[in-house]
PDB file of C-alpha atoms in Angstrom:
ATOM      1  CA  MET A 848      -0.584  26.013   1.640  1.00 58.00           C
ATOM      2  CA  GLY A 849       1.042  22.874   3.056  1.00 77.00           C
ATOM      3  CA  LYS A 850      -0.102  19.315   2.873  1.00 92.00           C
ATOM      4  CA  THR A 851      -2.570  17.543   5.136  1.00 96.00           C
ATOM      5  CA  LEU A 852      -1.674  14.043   6.319  1.00 97.00           C
ATOM      6  CA  VAL A 853      -4.508  11.509   6.559  1.00 97.00           C
ATOM      7  CA  ILE A 854      -3.700   8.225   8.315  1.00 96.00           C
ATOM      8  CA  VAL A 855      -5.883   5.177   7.664  1.00 95.00           C
ATOM      9  CA  GLU A 856      -5.366   1.497   8.546  1.00 93.00           C
ATOM     10  CA  SER A 857      -5.848  -0.222   5.197  1.00 93.00           C
ATOM     11  CA  PRO A 858      -3.726   0.315   2.077  1.00 94.00           C
ATOM     12  CA  ALA A 859      -6.871  -0.187  -0.031  1.00 94.00           C
ATOM     13  CA  LYS A 860      -8.656   2.574   1.922  1.00 93.00           C
ATOM     14  CA  ALA A 861      -5.641   4.852   1.484  1.00 94.00           C
ATOM     15  CA  LYS A 862      -5.717   4.359  -2.276  1.00 93.00           C
ATOM     16  CA  THR A 863      -9.482   4.982  -2.514  1.00 94.00           C
ATOM     17  CA  ILE A 864      -9.483   8.043  -0.238  1.00 94.00           C
ATOM     18  CA  ASN A 865      -6.469   9.492  -2.030  1.00 92.00           C
ATOM     19  CA  ARG A 866      -8.418   9.513  -5.321  1.00 93.00           C
ATOM     20  CA  TYR A 867     -11.088  11.752  -3.749  1.00 94.00           C
ATOM     21  CA  LEU A 868      -8.937  14.159  -1.747  1.00 93.00           C
ATOM     22  CA  GLY A 869      -6.471  15.366  -4.350  1.00 87.00           C
ATOM     23  CA  ASN A 870      -2.971  16.817  -4.238  1.00 90.00           C
ATOM     24  CA  ASP A 871      -3.270  18.813  -1.008  1.00 93.00           C
ATOM     25  CA  PHE A 872      -3.526  15.580   0.969  1.00 95.00           C
ATOM     26  CA  ILE A 873      -1.085  12.784   1.698  1.00 95.00           C
ATOM     27  CA  VAL A 874      -3.005   9.610   2.551  1.00 96.00           C
ATOM     28  CA  LYS A 875      -0.930   6.913   4.246  1.00 96.00           C
ATOM     29  CA  SER A 876      -1.815   3.519   5.625  1.00 95.00           C
ATOM     30  CA  SER A 877      -0.600   2.180   8.954  1.00 94.00           C
ATOM     31  CA  VAL A 878      -1.156  -1.320   7.501  1.00 92.00           C
ATOM     32  CA  GLY A 879      -3.224  -2.362  10.509  1.00 90.00           C
ATOM     33  CA  HIS A 880      -2.767  -1.502  14.147  1.00 90.00           C
ATOM     34  CA  ILE A 881       0.584  -0.056  15.170  1.00 91.00           C
ATOM     35  CA  ARG A 882       0.257   0.003  18.961  1.00 89.00           C
ATOM     36  CA  ASP A 883      -1.430  -1.881  21.764  1.00 89.00           C
ATOM     37  CA  LEU A 884      -1.383  -2.296  25.505  1.00 86.00           C
ATOM     38  CA  PRO A 885       1.537  -4.401  26.737  1.00 83.00           C
ATOM     39  CA  VAL A 886       1.207  -8.152  26.582  1.00 78.00           C
ATOM     40  CA  SER A 887       0.981  -9.517  30.130  1.00 64.00           C
ATOM     41  CA  GLY A 888       4.336 -10.629  31.403  1.00 55.00           C
ATOM     42  CA  SER A 889       6.317  -8.893  28.686  1.00 51.00           C
ATOM     43  CA  GLY A 890       8.664  -6.632  30.541  1.00 56.00           C
ATOM     44  CA  GLU A 891      12.153  -5.403  30.031  1.00 60.00           C
ATOM     45  CA  PRO A 892      14.849  -7.948  30.905  1.00 62.00           C
ATOM     46  CA  VAL A 893      16.264  -7.279  34.341  1.00 69.00           C
ATOM     47  CA  ASP A 894      19.990  -6.712  34.604  1.00 80.00           C
ATOM     48  CA  PRO A 895      21.480  -9.098  37.217  1.00 84.00           C
ATOM     49  CA  LYS A 896      23.616  -6.295  38.679  1.00 86.00           C
ATOM     50  CA  ALA A 897      20.570  -4.042  39.069  1.00 82.00           C
ATOM     51  CA  ARG A 898      18.653  -6.884  40.714  1.00 83.00           C
ATOM     52  CA  ALA A 899      21.529  -7.489  43.169  1.00 87.00           C
ATOM     53  CA  ALA A 900      21.754  -3.772  43.986  1.00 85.00           C
ATOM     54  CA  GLU A 901      17.993  -3.691  44.602  1.00 83.00           C
ATOM     55  CA  ALA A 902      18.209  -6.710  46.926  1.00 85.00           C
ATOM     56  CA  ALA A 903      21.069  -5.121  48.871  1.00 86.00           C
ATOM     57  CA  LYS A 904      19.058  -1.917  49.220  1.00 84.00           C
ATOM     58  CA  THR A 905      15.970  -3.649  50.620  1.00 86.00           C
ATOM     59  CA  ARG A 906      18.025  -5.951  52.864  1.00 88.00           C
ATOM     60  CA  LYS A 907      19.164  -2.926  54.888  1.00 86.00           C
ATOM     61  CA  MET A 908      15.651  -1.512  55.388  1.00 88.00           C
ATOM     62  CA  GLU A 909      13.705  -1.867  58.593  1.00 91.00           C
ATOM     63  CA  PRO A 910      10.699  -4.219  58.260  1.00 90.00           C
ATOM     64  CA  THR A 911       7.944  -1.574  58.066  1.00 93.00           C
ATOM     65  CA  LYS A 912       9.773   0.488  55.435  1.00 91.00           C
ATOM     66  CA  LYS A 913      10.640  -2.676  53.520  1.00 90.00           C
ATOM     67  CA  ALA A 914       6.993  -3.802  53.476  1.00 91.00           C
ATOM     68  CA  ALA A 915       5.811  -0.366  52.270  1.00 93.00           C
ATOM     69  CA  TYR A 916       8.538  -0.283  49.610  1.00 91.00           C
ATOM     70  CA  GLN A 917       7.679  -3.768  48.350  1.00 90.00           C
ATOM     71  CA  LYS A 918       3.964  -2.936  48.271  1.00 92.00           C
ATOM     72  CA  LYS A 919       4.661   0.176  46.190  1.00 90.00           C
ATOM     73  CA  LYS A 920       6.883  -1.810  43.776  1.00 88.00           C
ATOM     74  CA  ALA A 921       4.245  -4.548  43.432  1.00 90.00           C
ATOM     75  CA  HIS A 922       1.634  -1.889  42.612  1.00 89.00           C
ATOM     76  CA  LYS A 923       3.923  -0.364  39.984  1.00 86.00           C
ATOM     77  CA  ARG A 924       4.567  -3.810  38.428  1.00 85.00           C
ATOM     78  CA  LEU A 925       0.815  -4.462  38.292  1.00 87.00           C
ATOM     79  CA  ILE A 926       0.174  -1.141  36.525  1.00 86.00           C
ATOM     80  CA  ASN A 927       2.995  -1.846  34.047  1.00 82.00           C
ATOM     81  CA  ARG A 928       1.565  -5.305  33.351  1.00 84.00           C
ATOM     82  CA  MET A 929      -1.968  -3.951  32.838  1.00 86.00           C
ATOM     83  CA  GLY A 930      -0.839  -1.057  30.689  1.00 87.00           C
ATOM     84  CA  VAL A 931      -3.383   1.287  32.294  1.00 89.00           C
ATOM     85  CA  ASP A 932      -2.734   3.465  35.349  1.00 88.00           C
ATOM     86  CA  PRO A 933      -5.891   3.964  37.448  1.00 89.00           C
ATOM     87  CA  THR A 934      -4.049   6.417  39.710  1.00 88.00           C
ATOM     88  CA  ASP A 935      -3.200   8.698  36.758  1.00 89.00           C
ATOM     89  CA  ASN A 936      -6.651   9.275  35.226  1.00 93.00           C
ATOM     90  CA  TRP A 937      -6.554   5.787  33.613  1.00 92.00           C
ATOM     91  CA  ARG A 938      -3.658   6.785  31.359  1.00 91.00           C
ATOM     92  CA  ALA A 939      -2.808   4.014  28.893  1.00 90.00           C
ATOM     93  CA  GLN A 940       0.794   2.959  28.306  1.00 88.00           C
ATOM     94  CA  TYR A 941       0.781   1.836  24.695  1.00 89.00           C
ATOM     95  CA  GLN A 942       3.628  -0.071  23.073  1.00 88.00           C
ATOM     96  CA  ILE A 943       4.488  -0.115  19.389  1.00 91.00           C
ATOM     97  CA  LEU A 944       3.783  -3.569  18.003  1.00 92.00           C
ATOM     98  CA  PRO A 945       6.769  -5.609  16.802  1.00 92.00           C
ATOM     99  CA  GLY A 946       7.451  -5.054  13.112  1.00 93.00           C
ATOM    100  CA  LYS A 947       5.658  -1.683  13.010  1.00 94.00           C
ATOM    101  CA  GLU A 948       8.694   0.471  13.827  1.00 94.00           C
ATOM    102  CA  LYS A 949       9.301   1.365  10.158  1.00 95.00           C
ATOM    103  CA  VAL A 950       5.652   2.413   9.659  1.00 95.00           C
ATOM    104  CA  VAL A 951       5.743   4.570  12.802  1.00 95.00           C
ATOM    105  CA  SER A 952       9.017   6.154  11.693  1.00 96.00           C
ATOM    106  CA  GLU A 953       7.570   7.005   8.270  1.00 96.00           C
ATOM    107  CA  LEU A 954       4.374   8.465   9.772  1.00 95.00           C
ATOM    108  CA  ARG A 955       6.400  10.575  12.223  1.00 96.00           C
ATOM    109  CA  LYS A 956       8.549  11.894   9.381  1.00 96.00           C
ATOM    110  CA  LEU A 957       5.491  12.803   7.303  1.00 95.00           C
ATOM    111  CA  SER A 958       3.765  14.394  10.303  1.00 95.00           C
ATOM    112  CA  LYS A 959       6.639  16.840  10.810  1.00 94.00           C
ATOM    113  CA  SER A 960       6.050  18.415   7.407  1.00 92.00           C
ATOM    114  CA  ALA A 961       2.234  18.308   7.524  1.00 95.00           C
ATOM    115  CA  ASP A 962       0.150  21.347   8.443  1.00 95.00           C
ATOM    116  CA  GLU A 963      -2.728  19.191   9.653  1.00 96.00           C
ATOM    117  CA  ILE A 964      -3.096  15.524  10.551  1.00 97.00           C
ATOM    118  CA  TYR A 965      -6.301  13.497  10.411  1.00 96.00           C
ATOM    119  CA  LEU A 966      -6.368  10.134  12.148  1.00 94.00           C
ATOM    120  CA  ALA A 967      -9.005   8.223  10.197  1.00 92.00           C
ATOM    121  CA  THR A 968      -8.397   4.736  11.568  1.00 85.00           C
ATOM    122  CA  ASP A 969     -11.035   2.233  12.607  1.00 79.00           C
ATOM    123  CA  MET A 970     -12.843   2.932  15.874  1.00 76.00           C
ATOM    124  CA  ASP A 971     -11.695  -0.257  17.616  1.00 68.00           C
ATOM    125  CA  ARG A 972      -8.414   1.308  18.839  1.00 52.00           C
TER     126      ARG A 972
END
């Protein structure tokens, strides 16, 4: 029988739970939250060449198509800023928090060899 991975937020909880579960379980801590909705205004930097190409593309459009295109882009930017898409069943677009990449990498590695995974984090996320 393989191992079962249990993910908790606190290292102290991981240590305590590990004492009760035994050798068939690997209990790991995420050391707090590892993901969240995007911070407002934090987007990818825009490449100047891509911005110029986009401007050239819209410059050639007729006014009605240009207005519809700009409205659609503004809607997409709003959804990206909010981090939740109301047009896609309120799907959340989580981002890994800065400094948590190593923790996520370790948890992914452990999850590949686990038969079962229990997410036992706090209910606030």
